[in-house]
Amino acid sequence: MNKYLLSLFKNKSGIDLLIISLIIFVIFPLSMDIFRLNLVGKYLTFAFTSVGLVMLWGYGGILSLGQGIFFGIGGYCMAMFLKLEASDSVSTAHQTTPGIPDFMDWNQLTELPTFWMPFHSLTFTLFAIVGIPIIVAYIIGISMFKRRVSGVYFSIITQAIAAIVTILVVGQQGFTGGINGITDLKTLHGWNINTDSAKYILYYINGGLLILTVLVCKYVASTKLGRLLLAIRDKEDRVRFSGYDVANFKVFAFALSAVISSIGGAMFTLQVGFMSPSIIGIVPSIEMVIFAAIGGRMSLIGAIYGALLVNYGKTAFSESFPTLWLFFMGAMFIGVVMFFPEGLSGLYVSYAPKLKSWFEKKFIKDKSLTNSSVKRAG
Amino acid sequence: MAQILLAIEGLTVSFDGFKAVDDLNLYIEEKELRVIIGPNGAGKTTVLDLICGKTKATSGSIKFKDSELTKLPEYKLVQLGVGRKFQTPSIYENLTVFENLEISYPKGRNVFGALRFKRDDVVLNKIHEIADMIFLTELLEIQSGLLSHGQKQWLEIGMLLIQDPELLMLDEPVAGMSVVEREKTAELLNKIAKGRSLIVIEHDMEFVKQIAHRVSVLHQGKLLAEGSMESVQANPKVIEVYLGH
């Protein structure tokens, strides 16, 4: 692993990683107020999902249209913990049943449901954020990949699961907060998350986790497993007839992308201060795919730029033309698929060297000009 | 008499009532190079699909050493020592020749094994040894999609050789090859047949003569004739349905 880190900083991808780190850790915090920075922090939580999709879709060739489920698992786990902390018996004294979350009280629940109990513990919550998406992805993955469900069928089924989960969350208002989600979150282990300083700290934790995630993914991609994923994408049968149980590798990629999305979801809840079904359903799940597609589905760092740009566009555009945004995004997706299948990173790879040589030519020409003019003057 | 490595008995597969392979019996001995010939639609490729588990048999048995192959998943079959080359070259075009061979190397075959897999000297030596055999030493770092058709065929053979299978099945290995490539391939097959059994499907009779120990002729999913190349070529039934007058 150490050798791997060293090698990273000798080649170009190390530089790309350094640039994005600079942008996240230095340029954004210096150039924005905390409101805008918090917004960027929110965009970056979506970048987790698109990084996960690069591994799953770009490398493994498996398109999941249900990554919102996993984003939601992380987000809801964190929100449940925060909500329980915000619902102590003092601040909920006016309720019929003090000590339970407010929405449960409105829904005539008189005691905390059993599955909420463990979320009193922060340790459990953190384990759940990592563990539950792995378990869910494992169950979905094994039941589909072992039966050789793949391609568009897998996409449709994951999309259906996203729809089912959303309907379930909305329908079970007493247990989940329904369509409003879980709101009014205050403290994390006694630490107020709504202050400016907390927002700065959370922004940096979020950025740090994101870069760490990219490093882990880069490592996985550099191992034999990464090459196997590419091989499965290209010639699944050849891999199977080379002695590999292909389904297990797909399950691994799916579970990896699930954990990454879940961490993003947890950071979303912490930074934005609520979690609701509108962030986990079909449309957000497709948006997550679009971030990855626009960033370039083979580029882990491109996925971050994709998430940042599209979300920025969404905010800027939907403020003035709220109804047009969906059409615009659809057009963008079609455009990328038709004309730039490698996304932004593909454009960067093919045009950056040309741009560089153009600059060099101009620069060297200017230099030779000045040299000759100096000579003439001399 | 030599040991039987693969015993196929009463093998039948039907697709919607059409029997592509019909009550077939076939025995392959250890270190034998068997060529299967027959007209189009005779069921040659289907037989290989059945042996390697790509198609499931309707009835009958395929015994490899002591294992019944019809009940095993594909990857377990491969781990037992059955290798299969497909008719169209089936390689990972986006990876280099080296990486193609490396992925086929029989180590790190589960998820966590693959994460821990290291390119140690044993692996490197084996890859270079195989690359040498399949005439691709100079091209190890080339993206395999850029290879010529014949070189792709060799690469796929190499990917199987690196797994050191006891039974290797090749579906039309010289299809689309130049004359020189054909000769080199014949030489390669004769070399690799020394350590293992081979089943080869081929149409090119000149090529078959160069390599075959014994020939089986399939016709409409059934075994029509079996024996040396000369005896098969002289068989009136074979001339009738396949070789022509």
Coordinates of C-alpha atoms in Angstrom, one line a residue:
Chain A
M1 CA 0.0 0.0 0.0
N2 CA 2.9 2.4 0.8
K3 CA 4.5 1.5 -2.5
Y4 CA 1.2 2.2 -4.1
L5 CA 0.9 5.7 -2.5
L6 CA 4.4 6.5 -3.6
S7 CA 3.8 5.4 -7.2
L8 CA 0.6 7.6 -7.1
F9 CA 2.5 10.7 -6.6
K10 CA 5.0 10.0 -9.3
N11 CA 2.5 9.9 -12.1
K12 CA -0.1 12.2 -13.6
S13 CA -3.1 10.9 -11.6
G14 CA -1.3 12.0 -8.5
I15 CA -1.3 15.6 -9.9
D16 CA -4.9 15.4 -10.7
L17 CA -5.7 14.3 -7.2
L18 CA -3.6 17.1 -5.8
I19 CA -5.5 19.7 -8.0
I20 CA -8.9 18.5 -6.8
S21 CA -7.7 18.5 -3.2
L22 CA -6.5 22.0 -3.6
I23 CA -9.8 23.1 -5.0
I24 CA -11.8 21.4 -2.2
F25 CA -9.6 22.3 0.7
V26 CA -8.2 25.7 -0.2
I27 CA -9.8 27.4 -3.1
F28 CA -13.5 26.8 -2.2
P29 CA -13.2 27.7 1.5
L30 CA -11.2 30.9 0.6
S31 CA -13.5 32.1 -2.1
M32 CA -17.0 31.4 -0.5
D33 CA -19.0 32.3 2.5
I34 CA -20.2 29.5 4.7
F35 CA -23.6 29.4 3.1
R36 CA -22.1 28.7 -0.3
L37 CA -19.5 26.4 1.1
N38 CA -22.1 24.3 2.9
L39 CA -23.9 24.1 -0.5
V40 CA -20.7 22.8 -2.1
G41 CA -20.3 20.4 0.8
K42 CA -23.8 19.1 -0.1
Y43 CA -22.7 18.6 -3.8
L44 CA -19.7 16.8 -2.6
T45 CA -21.8 14.2 -0.7
F46 CA -23.3 13.3 -4.1
A47 CA -19.8 13.0 -5.5
F48 CA -19.4 9.9 -3.2
T49 CA -22.2 8.2 -5.2
S50 CA -20.7 9.1 -8.5
V51 CA -17.3 7.8 -7.4
G52 CA -18.9 4.6 -6.4
L53 CA -20.6 4.4 -9.8
V54 CA -17.3 4.8 -11.5
M55 CA -16.2 1.5 -9.9
L56 CA -19.5 -0.2 -10.4
W57 CA -20.5 1.1 -13.8
G58 CA -17.3 2.3 -15.4
Y59 CA -15.1 -0.6 -14.3
G60 CA -17.7 -3.3 -13.8
G61 CA -20.1 -2.4 -16.5
I62 CA -23.0 -2.7 -14.1
L63 CA -25.4 0.2 -14.3
S64 CA -27.4 0.6 -11.0
L65 CA -30.2 3.1 -11.1
G66 CA -30.8 2.6 -7.4
Q67 CA -27.8 4.2 -5.8
G68 CA -30.2 6.5 -4.0
I69 CA -31.2 3.5 -1.8
F70 CA -27.7 3.3 -0.3
F71 CA -27.3 7.1 -0.1
G72 CA -30.6 6.9 1.8
I73 CA -29.4 4.1 4.1
G74 CA -26.4 6.2 5.3
G75 CA -28.5 9.3 5.5
Y76 CA -31.3 7.8 7.4
C77 CA -29.0 6.0 9.9
M78 CA -27.3 9.2 10.7
A79 CA -30.6 11.1 10.8
M80 CA -32.1 8.5 13.2
F81 CA -29.2 8.9 15.6
L82 CA -29.3 12.7 15.4
K83 CA -33.1 12.8 15.8
L84 CA -33.0 10.6 18.9
E85 CA -30.4 12.9 20.4
A86 CA -32.6 15.9 19.6
S87 CA -35.6 14.3 21.1
D88 CA -34.5 14.1 24.8
S89 CA -37.3 14.2 27.3
V90 CA -36.7 17.9 28.2
S91 CA -37.1 19.4 24.7
T92 CA -40.0 17.0 24.0
A93 CA -41.8 17.6 27.3
H94 CA -44.9 19.1 25.6
Q95 CA -45.6 15.9 23.6
T96 CA -48.1 13.3 24.6
T97 CA -45.3 10.9 24.9
P98 CA -42.1 12.8 25.7
G99 CA -38.7 11.3 24.7
I100 CA -39.7 10.1 21.2
P101 CA -39.2 11.9 17.9
D102 CA -41.9 14.6 17.3
F103 CA -43.3 13.0 14.1
M104 CA -43.9 9.7 16.0
D105 CA -45.9 11.7 18.5
W106 CA -48.0 13.3 15.8
N107 CA -48.6 9.8 14.4
Q108 CA -50.0 8.5 17.7
L109 CA -47.0 6.3 18.4
T110 CA -46.6 5.9 22.2
E111 CA -43.2 4.3 22.3
L112 CA -40.1 4.1 20.3
P113 CA -40.2 1.3 17.6
T114 CA -37.7 -1.5 18.3
F115 CA -35.6 -0.9 15.2
W116 CA -34.9 2.7 16.4
M117 CA -33.5 1.5 19.7
P118 CA -29.9 0.7 18.7
F119 CA -29.6 4.2 17.1
H120 CA -29.2 5.7 20.6
S121 CA -25.6 4.5 20.2
L122 CA -23.2 6.5 17.9
T123 CA -20.9 3.5 17.6
F124 CA -23.8 1.3 16.4
T125 CA -24.8 4.1 14.0
L126 CA -21.4 4.3 12.5
F127 CA -21.2 0.6 12.0
A128 CA -24.7 0.6 10.5
I129 CA -23.7 3.2 8.0
V130 CA -21.0 0.9 6.7
G131 CA -22.6 -2.5 7.5
I132 CA -26.2 -2.2 6.3
P133 CA -25.4 -1.1 2.7
I134 CA -23.0 -4.0 2.5
I135 CA -25.7 -6.5 3.7
V136 CA -28.4 -5.0 1.4
A137 CA -26.1 -4.9 -1.6
Y138 CA -25.0 -8.4 -0.9
I139 CA -28.6 -9.7 -0.8
I140 CA -29.6 -7.9 -3.9
G141 CA -26.4 -8.7 -5.7
I142 CA -26.3 -12.5 -4.8
S143 CA -30.0 -12.9 -5.8
M144 CA -29.5 -11.2 -9.1
F145 CA -25.9 -12.0 -10.2
K146 CA -26.0 -15.7 -9.3
R147 CA -29.1 -15.9 -11.6
R148 CA -27.1 -14.1 -14.3
V149 CA -29.4 -11.1 -14.3
S150 CA -27.4 -8.3 -15.9
G151 CA -27.4 -5.3 -18.2
V152 CA -30.6 -3.4 -18.6
Y153 CA -32.6 -5.9 -16.5
F154 CA -30.4 -5.2 -13.5
S155 CA -30.8 -1.5 -14.0
I156 CA -34.6 -1.7 -14.2
I157 CA -34.7 -3.9 -11.1
T158 CA -32.5 -1.5 -9.0
Q159 CA -34.7 1.3 -10.2
A160 CA -37.8 -0.6 -9.1
I161 CA -36.2 -1.2 -5.7
A162 CA -35.5 2.5 -5.4
A163 CA -39.2 3.2 -6.1
I164 CA -40.3 0.6 -3.6
V165 CA -38.1 1.9 -0.8
T166 CA -39.3 5.4 -1.4
I167 CA -42.9 4.4 -1.3
L168 CA -42.3 2.4 1.9
V169 CA -40.5 5.3 3.6
V170 CA -43.3 7.8 2.6
G171 CA -46.0 5.4 3.6
Q172 CA -44.7 4.5 7.0
Q173 CA -44.9 8.0 8.4
G174 CA -44.9 7.1 12.0
F175 CA -41.6 5.1 11.7
T176 CA -39.8 7.2 9.1
G177 CA -41.1 10.7 9.2
G178 CA -42.9 10.1 5.9
I179 CA -42.6 12.6 3.0
N180 CA -41.2 15.3 5.2
G181 CA -38.3 13.0 6.2
I182 CA -36.4 13.4 9.5
T183 CA -35.9 17.1 10.2
D184 CA -34.9 19.4 13.0
L185 CA -31.6 17.8 13.8
K186 CA -29.4 19.6 16.3
T187 CA -26.4 17.9 17.9
L188 CA -23.9 15.1 17.2
H189 CA -22.9 13.6 20.6
G190 CA -23.6 17.0 22.2
W191 CA -21.8 19.0 19.5
N192 CA -24.1 21.5 17.8
I193 CA -23.9 20.8 14.0
N194 CA -25.7 24.0 13.0
T195 CA -23.1 26.5 13.9
D196 CA -20.7 28.0 11.3
S197 CA -17.6 26.5 12.8
A198 CA -19.3 23.0 12.9
K199 CA -20.2 23.5 9.2
Y200 CA -16.6 24.3 8.4
I201 CA -15.4 21.2 10.3
L202 CA -18.0 18.9 8.6
Y203 CA -17.0 20.3 5.2
Y204 CA -13.4 19.4 5.8
I205 CA -14.3 15.9 7.2
N206 CA -16.5 15.4 4.1
G207 CA -13.7 16.4 1.7
G208 CA -11.2 14.3 3.5
L209 CA -13.4 11.2 3.4
L210 CA -14.1 11.8 -0.3
I211 CA -10.4 12.0 -1.2
L212 CA -9.8 8.9 1.0
T213 CA -12.5 7.1 -0.9
V214 CA -10.9 8.0 -4.2
L215 CA -7.6 6.7 -3.0
V216 CA -9.2 3.4 -1.9
C217 CA -10.9 3.1 -5.2
K218 CA -7.7 3.8 -7.1
Y219 CA -6.0 1.1 -5.1
V220 CA -8.8 -1.4 -5.9
A221 CA -8.6 -0.5 -9.5
S222 CA -4.8 -1.0 -9.5
T223 CA -5.1 -4.6 -8.2
K224 CA -5.9 -7.7 -10.2
L225 CA -9.5 -7.2 -9.0
G226 CA -9.7 -3.9 -10.9
R227 CA -8.5 -5.6 -14.1
L228 CA -10.9 -8.5 -13.6
L229 CA -13.8 -6.0 -13.4
L230 CA -12.7 -4.6 -16.7
A231 CA -12.4 -8.1 -18.1
I232 CA -15.8 -9.0 -16.9
R233 CA -17.2 -5.9 -18.5
D234 CA -15.6 -6.8 -21.9
K235 CA -15.9 -10.6 -22.0
E236 CA -17.8 -12.0 -19.1
D237 CA -17.8 -15.6 -20.5
R238 CA -14.1 -15.7 -20.9
V239 CA -13.7 -14.7 -17.2
R240 CA -16.2 -17.4 -16.2
F241 CA -14.4 -20.0 -18.3
S242 CA -11.1 -19.0 -16.8
G243 CA -12.2 -20.3 -13.4
Y244 CA -13.8 -17.3 -11.8
D245 CA -17.1 -17.1 -10.1
V246 CA -18.1 -13.9 -11.9
A247 CA -21.1 -13.2 -9.6
N248 CA -18.9 -12.7 -6.6
F249 CA -16.9 -10.0 -8.2
K250 CA -20.0 -8.2 -9.3
V251 CA -21.3 -8.4 -5.8
F252 CA -18.1 -7.0 -4.5
A253 CA -18.3 -4.0 -6.9
F254 CA -21.9 -3.4 -6.0
A255 CA -21.2 -3.6 -2.2
L256 CA -18.3 -1.3 -2.6
S257 CA -20.3 1.3 -4.4
A258 CA -23.1 0.9 -1.8
V259 CA -20.8 1.6 1.1
I260 CA -19.4 4.7 -0.6
S261 CA -22.9 6.0 -1.4
S262 CA -23.9 5.4 2.2
I263 CA -21.0 7.4 3.6
G264 CA -22.0 10.2 1.3
G265 CA -25.6 10.0 2.6
A266 CA -24.5 10.2 6.2
M267 CA -22.4 13.3 5.4
F268 CA -25.4 14.8 3.6
T269 CA -27.5 14.5 6.7
L270 CA -24.8 16.0 8.9
Q271 CA -24.2 19.0 6.6
V272 CA -27.7 19.7 5.3
G273 CA -29.4 18.9 8.6
F274 CA -32.2 16.7 7.3
M275 CA -33.0 13.5 5.4
S276 CA -36.0 12.9 3.2
P277 CA -37.3 10.5 0.6
S278 CA -37.0 13.1 -2.1
I279 CA -33.2 12.4 -2.0
I280 CA -33.3 8.6 -2.4
G281 CA -35.9 7.9 -5.1
I282 CA -35.7 7.3 -8.8
V283 CA -35.0 10.8 -10.0
P284 CA -32.1 11.4 -7.6
S285 CA -30.7 8.0 -8.4
I286 CA -30.7 8.8 -12.1
E287 CA -29.1 12.2 -11.3
M288 CA -26.3 10.3 -9.6
V289 CA -25.6 8.3 -12.7
I290 CA -25.6 11.6 -14.7
F291 CA -22.9 13.1 -12.4
A292 CA -20.7 10.0 -13.2
A293 CA -21.5 10.1 -16.9
I294 CA -20.7 13.8 -17.2
G295 CA -17.5 13.5 -15.2
G296 CA -16.5 10.5 -17.2
R297 CA -17.4 7.0 -16.1
M298 CA -13.9 5.7 -16.1
S299 CA -12.5 8.6 -14.1
L300 CA -12.8 8.7 -10.3
I301 CA -11.7 12.3 -10.1
G302 CA -13.9 13.2 -13.1
A303 CA -16.8 12.0 -11.1
I304 CA -16.2 14.6 -8.4
Y305 CA -16.1 17.4 -11.1
G306 CA -19.2 15.9 -12.6
A307 CA -21.1 16.1 -9.3
L308 CA -19.9 19.6 -8.6
L309 CA -20.7 21.0 -12.0
V310 CA -24.1 19.4 -12.5
N311 CA -25.2 20.3 -9.0
Y312 CA -24.0 23.9 -9.4
G313 CA -25.8 24.0 -12.7
K314 CA -28.9 22.7 -11.1
T315 CA -28.8 25.3 -8.3
A316 CA -28.1 28.2 -10.7
F317 CA -30.5 27.1 -13.4
S318 CA -33.4 26.0 -11.3
E319 CA -33.5 29.3 -9.4
S320 CA -34.5 31.0 -12.7
F321 CA -36.1 28.2 -14.7
P322 CA -37.3 25.5 -12.2
T323 CA -39.4 23.6 -14.7
L324 CA -36.8 23.6 -17.5
W325 CA -34.0 22.1 -15.4
L326 CA -35.2 18.5 -15.8
F327 CA -35.3 18.8 -19.6
F328 CA -32.0 20.5 -19.7
M329 CA -30.4 17.7 -17.6
G330 CA -32.0 15.1 -19.8
A331 CA -30.5 16.8 -22.9
M332 CA -27.1 17.0 -21.2
F333 CA -27.2 13.3 -20.5
I334 CA -28.2 12.4 -24.0
G335 CA -25.5 14.8 -25.3
V336 CA -22.8 13.2 -23.2
V337 CA -23.8 9.6 -24.1
M338 CA -24.0 10.5 -27.9
F339 CA -21.0 12.8 -28.3
F340 CA -18.7 12.5 -25.3
P341 CA -19.0 8.9 -24.0
E342 CA -15.9 9.5 -21.9
G343 CA -17.4 12.6 -20.3
L344 CA -15.4 15.6 -19.1
S345 CA -12.3 13.4 -18.3
G346 CA -12.4 12.2 -21.9
L347 CA -12.4 15.7 -23.2
Y348 CA -9.6 16.6 -20.8
V349 CA -7.5 13.6 -21.9
S350 CA -7.9 14.3 -25.6
Y351 CA -7.7 18.1 -25.6
A352 CA -5.3 18.9 -22.7
P353 CA -2.1 17.7 -24.6
K354 CA -3.2 19.7 -27.7
L355 CA -3.8 22.8 -25.6
K356 CA -0.5 22.3 -23.9
S357 CA 1.4 22.0 -27.1
W358 CA -0.5 25.0 -28.5
F359 CA 0.6 27.1 -25.5
E360 CA 4.2 25.8 -25.7
K361 CA 4.4 26.6 -29.4
K362 CA 3.1 30.1 -28.8
F363 CA 5.4 30.5 -25.8
I364 CA 8.5 29.3 -27.6
K365 CA 7.7 31.3 -30.7
D366 CA 7.4 34.4 -28.5
K367 CA 10.6 33.6 -26.8
S368 CA 12.5 33.2 -30.1
L369 CA 11.0 36.4 -31.3
T370 CA 12.2 38.3 -28.3
N371 CA 15.6 36.6 -28.6
S372 CA 16.0 37.7 -32.2
S373 CA 14.8 41.2 -31.4
V374 CA 17.3 41.4 -28.6
K375 CA 20.0 40.4 -31.0
R376 CA 18.9 42.9 -33.5
A377 CA 18.8 45.6 -30.9
G378 CA 22.3 44.5 -29.7
Chain B
M1 CA -4.3 -49.2 -23.0
A2 CA -4.1 -45.6 -22.0
Q3 CA -6.3 -44.1 -19.3
I4 CA -9.6 -42.6 -20.2
L5 CA -9.6 -38.9 -19.2
L6 CA -13.1 -37.9 -20.5
A7 CA -16.0 -40.3 -20.9
I8 CA -19.2 -39.0 -22.6
E9 CA -22.1 -41.4 -22.5
G10 CA -25.6 -41.1 -23.8
L11 CA -25.3 -37.4 -24.1
T12 CA -28.3 -35.6 -25.4
V13 CA -29.4 -32.0 -25.6
S14 CA -32.5 -30.8 -27.2
F15 CA -33.4 -27.2 -28.0
D16 CA -37.2 -26.9 -28.3
G17 CA -37.4 -30.5 -29.4
F18 CA -34.5 -30.3 -31.9
K19 CA -31.8 -32.7 -30.8
A20 CA -28.5 -30.9 -31.5
V21 CA -26.6 -33.7 -29.8
D22 CA -28.3 -37.1 -29.8
D23 CA -27.2 -40.0 -27.6
L24 CA -23.5 -39.4 -28.1
N25 CA -20.8 -41.6 -26.8
L26 CA -17.2 -40.3 -26.9
Y27 CA -14.1 -41.3 -25.0
I28 CA -10.9 -39.2 -24.9
E29 CA -7.7 -40.8 -23.6
E30 CA -5.0 -39.1 -21.6
K31 CA -2.6 -37.1 -23.8
E32 CA -4.6 -37.7 -26.9
L33 CA -5.2 -35.1 -29.6
R34 CA -8.6 -35.7 -31.0
V35 CA -10.1 -33.8 -33.9
I36 CA -13.8 -33.5 -34.3
I37 CA -15.0 -32.9 -37.9
G38 CA -18.4 -32.8 -39.5
P39 CA -20.7 -30.7 -41.7
N40 CA -22.2 -27.4 -40.4
G41 CA -24.9 -28.0 -37.8
A42 CA -23.5 -31.4 -36.9
G43 CA -23.3 -30.4 -33.2
K44 CA -19.6 -30.0 -32.9
T45 CA -19.6 -26.7 -31.0
T46 CA -22.5 -27.8 -28.9
V47 CA -20.5 -30.8 -27.7
L48 CA -17.8 -28.5 -26.5
D49 CA -20.4 -26.2 -24.9
L50 CA -21.8 -29.2 -23.1
I51 CA -18.4 -30.4 -21.8
C52 CA -17.4 -27.0 -20.5
G53 CA -20.8 -26.3 -18.9
K54 CA -21.9 -23.4 -21.2
T55 CA -25.0 -25.5 -22.2
K56 CA -26.7 -27.9 -19.8
A57 CA -27.3 -31.4 -21.0
T58 CA -30.9 -32.8 -21.3
S59 CA -29.7 -36.2 -20.4
G60 CA -26.5 -38.3 -20.3
S61 CA -23.3 -38.1 -18.5
I62 CA -19.9 -36.4 -18.9
K63 CA -17.2 -37.9 -16.7
F64 CA -13.9 -36.1 -16.3
K65 CA -11.5 -38.3 -14.2
D66 CA -13.8 -39.0 -11.3
S67 CA -16.1 -35.9 -11.5
E68 CA -19.5 -35.7 -13.2
L69 CA -19.2 -32.4 -15.1
T70 CA -22.9 -32.0 -16.0
K71 CA -23.7 -31.0 -12.4
L72 CA -20.9 -28.5 -11.8
P73 CA -20.8 -24.7 -12.3
E74 CA -18.5 -23.5 -15.1
Y75 CA -15.8 -22.0 -12.9
K76 CA -15.4 -25.2 -10.9
L77 CA -15.0 -27.2 -14.1
V78 CA -12.2 -24.9 -15.1
Q79 CA -10.6 -25.4 -11.7
L80 CA -10.8 -29.2 -12.3
G81 CA -8.7 -28.8 -15.4
V82 CA -11.0 -28.3 -18.3
G83 CA -10.1 -25.3 -20.6
R84 CA -12.1 -24.1 -23.6
K85 CA -11.2 -21.8 -26.4
F86 CA -14.1 -20.1 -28.2
Q87 CA -14.6 -20.0 -31.9
T88 CA -14.2 -16.2 -32.3
P89 CA -11.2 -15.1 -30.3
S90 CA -12.4 -14.2 -26.9
I91 CA -9.9 -12.0 -25.2
Y92 CA -10.0 -8.8 -23.1
E93 CA -9.4 -6.2 -25.9
N94 CA -9.0 -3.3 -23.5
L95 CA -6.2 -4.9 -21.6
T96 CA -2.6 -5.6 -22.7
V97 CA -1.4 -9.0 -23.7
F98 CA 0.5 -9.2 -20.4
E99 CA -2.7 -8.4 -18.4
N100 CA -4.7 -10.9 -20.4
L101 CA -2.3 -13.7 -19.4
E102 CA -2.1 -12.4 -15.9
I103 CA -5.8 -12.5 -15.4
S104 CA -5.8 -16.1 -16.7
Y105 CA -3.1 -17.1 -14.2
P106 CA -4.7 -19.6 -11.8
K107 CA -4.1 -17.7 -8.6
G108 CA -6.2 -15.1 -6.7
R109 CA -9.4 -16.5 -8.1
N110 CA -11.7 -15.3 -5.4
V111 CA -12.5 -11.7 -4.5
F112 CA -10.0 -11.2 -1.7
G113 CA -7.4 -13.3 -3.4
A114 CA -7.6 -11.0 -6.4
L115 CA -7.2 -8.0 -4.1
R116 CA -4.1 -9.5 -2.5
F117 CA -2.6 -10.9 -5.8
K118 CA 1.0 -9.9 -6.5
R119 CA 3.0 -10.1 -9.6
D120 CA 5.8 -12.2 -8.1
D121 CA 8.7 -13.8 -10.0
V122 CA 6.8 -17.1 -10.4
V123 CA 3.9 -15.3 -12.1
L124 CA 6.2 -13.2 -14.3
N125 CA 8.3 -16.2 -15.4
K126 CA 5.2 -18.2 -16.2
I127 CA 3.8 -15.3 -18.3
H128 CA 7.0 -15.0 -20.2
E129 CA 7.3 -18.7 -20.8
I130 CA 3.7 -18.8 -22.2
A131 CA 4.2 -15.7 -24.3
D132 CA 7.3 -17.3 -25.8
M133 CA 5.3 -20.4 -26.7
I134 CA 2.5 -18.4 -28.4
F135 CA 4.9 -16.1 -30.3
L136 CA 3.9 -12.9 -28.5
T137 CA 7.0 -12.1 -26.3
E138 CA 7.6 -8.9 -28.3
L139 CA 4.0 -7.8 -27.9
L140 CA 3.4 -8.2 -24.2
E141 CA 2.8 -4.5 -23.5
I142 CA 0.5 -4.1 -26.6
Q143 CA -3.2 -3.6 -26.0
S144 CA -4.6 -6.9 -27.1
G145 CA -7.4 -5.4 -29.3
L146 CA -4.6 -4.2 -31.6
L147 CA -3.3 -7.8 -32.4
S148 CA -4.0 -9.5 -35.7
H149 CA -6.7 -12.1 -35.8
G150 CA -4.2 -14.9 -35.7
Q151 CA -2.4 -13.4 -32.8
K152 CA -5.6 -13.1 -30.9
Q153 CA -6.3 -16.8 -31.4
W154 CA -2.8 -17.6 -30.1
L155 CA -3.3 -15.3 -27.1
E156 CA -6.5 -17.1 -26.2
I157 CA -4.7 -20.4 -26.4
G158 CA -2.0 -19.0 -24.2
M159 CA -4.6 -17.8 -21.7
L160 CA -5.7 -21.4 -21.4
L161 CA -2.2 -22.8 -21.3
I162 CA -1.2 -20.7 -18.4
Q163 CA -3.9 -22.5 -16.4
D164 CA -2.3 -25.8 -17.3
P165 CA -5.5 -27.7 -18.0
E166 CA -5.6 -31.5 -18.4
L167 CA -8.2 -31.2 -21.1
L168 CA -8.0 -28.4 -23.6
M169 CA -10.8 -27.8 -26.1
L170 CA -10.2 -25.6 -29.2
D171 CA -13.0 -24.5 -31.5
E172 CA -11.5 -23.8 -35.0
P173 CA -8.2 -22.5 -33.8
V174 CA -6.8 -21.7 -37.3
A175 CA -9.9 -20.1 -38.8
G176 CA -8.9 -16.8 -40.5
M177 CA -5.2 -17.6 -40.2
S178 CA -2.6 -17.2 -42.9
V179 CA -0.6 -20.2 -44.2
V180 CA 2.4 -19.3 -42.1
E181 CA 0.3 -18.8 -39.0
R182 CA -1.4 -22.2 -39.6
E183 CA 1.9 -23.9 -39.7
K184 CA 3.1 -22.2 -36.5
T185 CA -0.2 -23.2 -34.9
A186 CA 0.1 -26.8 -35.9
E187 CA 3.6 -26.8 -34.4
L188 CA 2.2 -25.2 -31.2
L189 CA -0.6 -27.7 -30.8
N190 CA 1.7 -30.6 -31.3
K191 CA 3.9 -29.2 -28.7
I192 CA 1.2 -28.6 -26.1
A193 CA -0.5 -31.9 -26.8
K194 CA 2.5 -33.7 -25.2
G195 CA 1.4 -32.8 -21.7
R196 CA -2.4 -33.0 -22.0
S197 CA -5.4 -34.1 -23.9
L198 CA -6.8 -31.9 -26.6
I199 CA -10.1 -31.8 -28.5
V200 CA -10.0 -29.7 -31.6
I201 CA -12.8 -28.8 -34.0
E202 CA -11.5 -28.0 -37.4
H203 CA -12.6 -27.8 -41.0
D204 CA -9.3 -27.5 -42.7
M205 CA -8.4 -31.1 -43.7
E206 CA -4.7 -30.3 -44.4
F207 CA -4.4 -28.9 -40.8
V208 CA -6.3 -31.9 -39.4
K209 CA -3.8 -34.3 -41.0
Q210 CA -0.9 -32.4 -39.4
I211 CA -2.2 -32.7 -35.9
A212 CA -4.8 -35.4 -35.4
H213 CA -4.1 -38.6 -33.5
R214 CA -7.6 -39.7 -34.0
V215 CA -10.6 -38.2 -35.7
S216 CA -14.3 -38.3 -34.8
V217 CA -16.9 -37.4 -37.4
L218 CA -20.2 -36.0 -36.2
H219 CA -23.4 -35.8 -38.2
Q220 CA -26.7 -34.6 -37.0
G221 CA -25.7 -34.8 -33.4
K222 CA -24.5 -38.4 -33.7
L223 CA -21.1 -40.1 -34.1
L224 CA -20.8 -41.1 -37.7
A225 CA -17.3 -42.6 -37.7
E226 CA -14.1 -42.6 -35.6
G227 CA -10.5 -43.6 -36.2
S228 CA -7.3 -42.5 -37.9
M229 CA -7.4 -39.8 -40.5
E230 CA -6.9 -42.3 -43.3
S231 CA -9.6 -44.7 -42.2
V232 CA -12.1 -41.8 -41.8
Q233 CA -11.2 -40.4 -45.2
A234 CA -11.8 -43.8 -46.8
N235 CA -15.1 -44.3 -45.0
P236 CA -18.0 -44.1 -47.6
K237 CA -20.5 -42.7 -45.1
V238 CA -18.1 -39.8 -44.3
I239 CA -17.5 -39.1 -47.9
E240 CA -21.2 -39.1 -48.5
V241 CA -22.2 -36.5 -45.8
Y242 CA -19.1 -34.4 -45.4
L243 CA -15.9 -34.8 -47.5
G244 CA -17.7 -35.0 -50.8
H245 CA -17.0 -37.1 -53.8

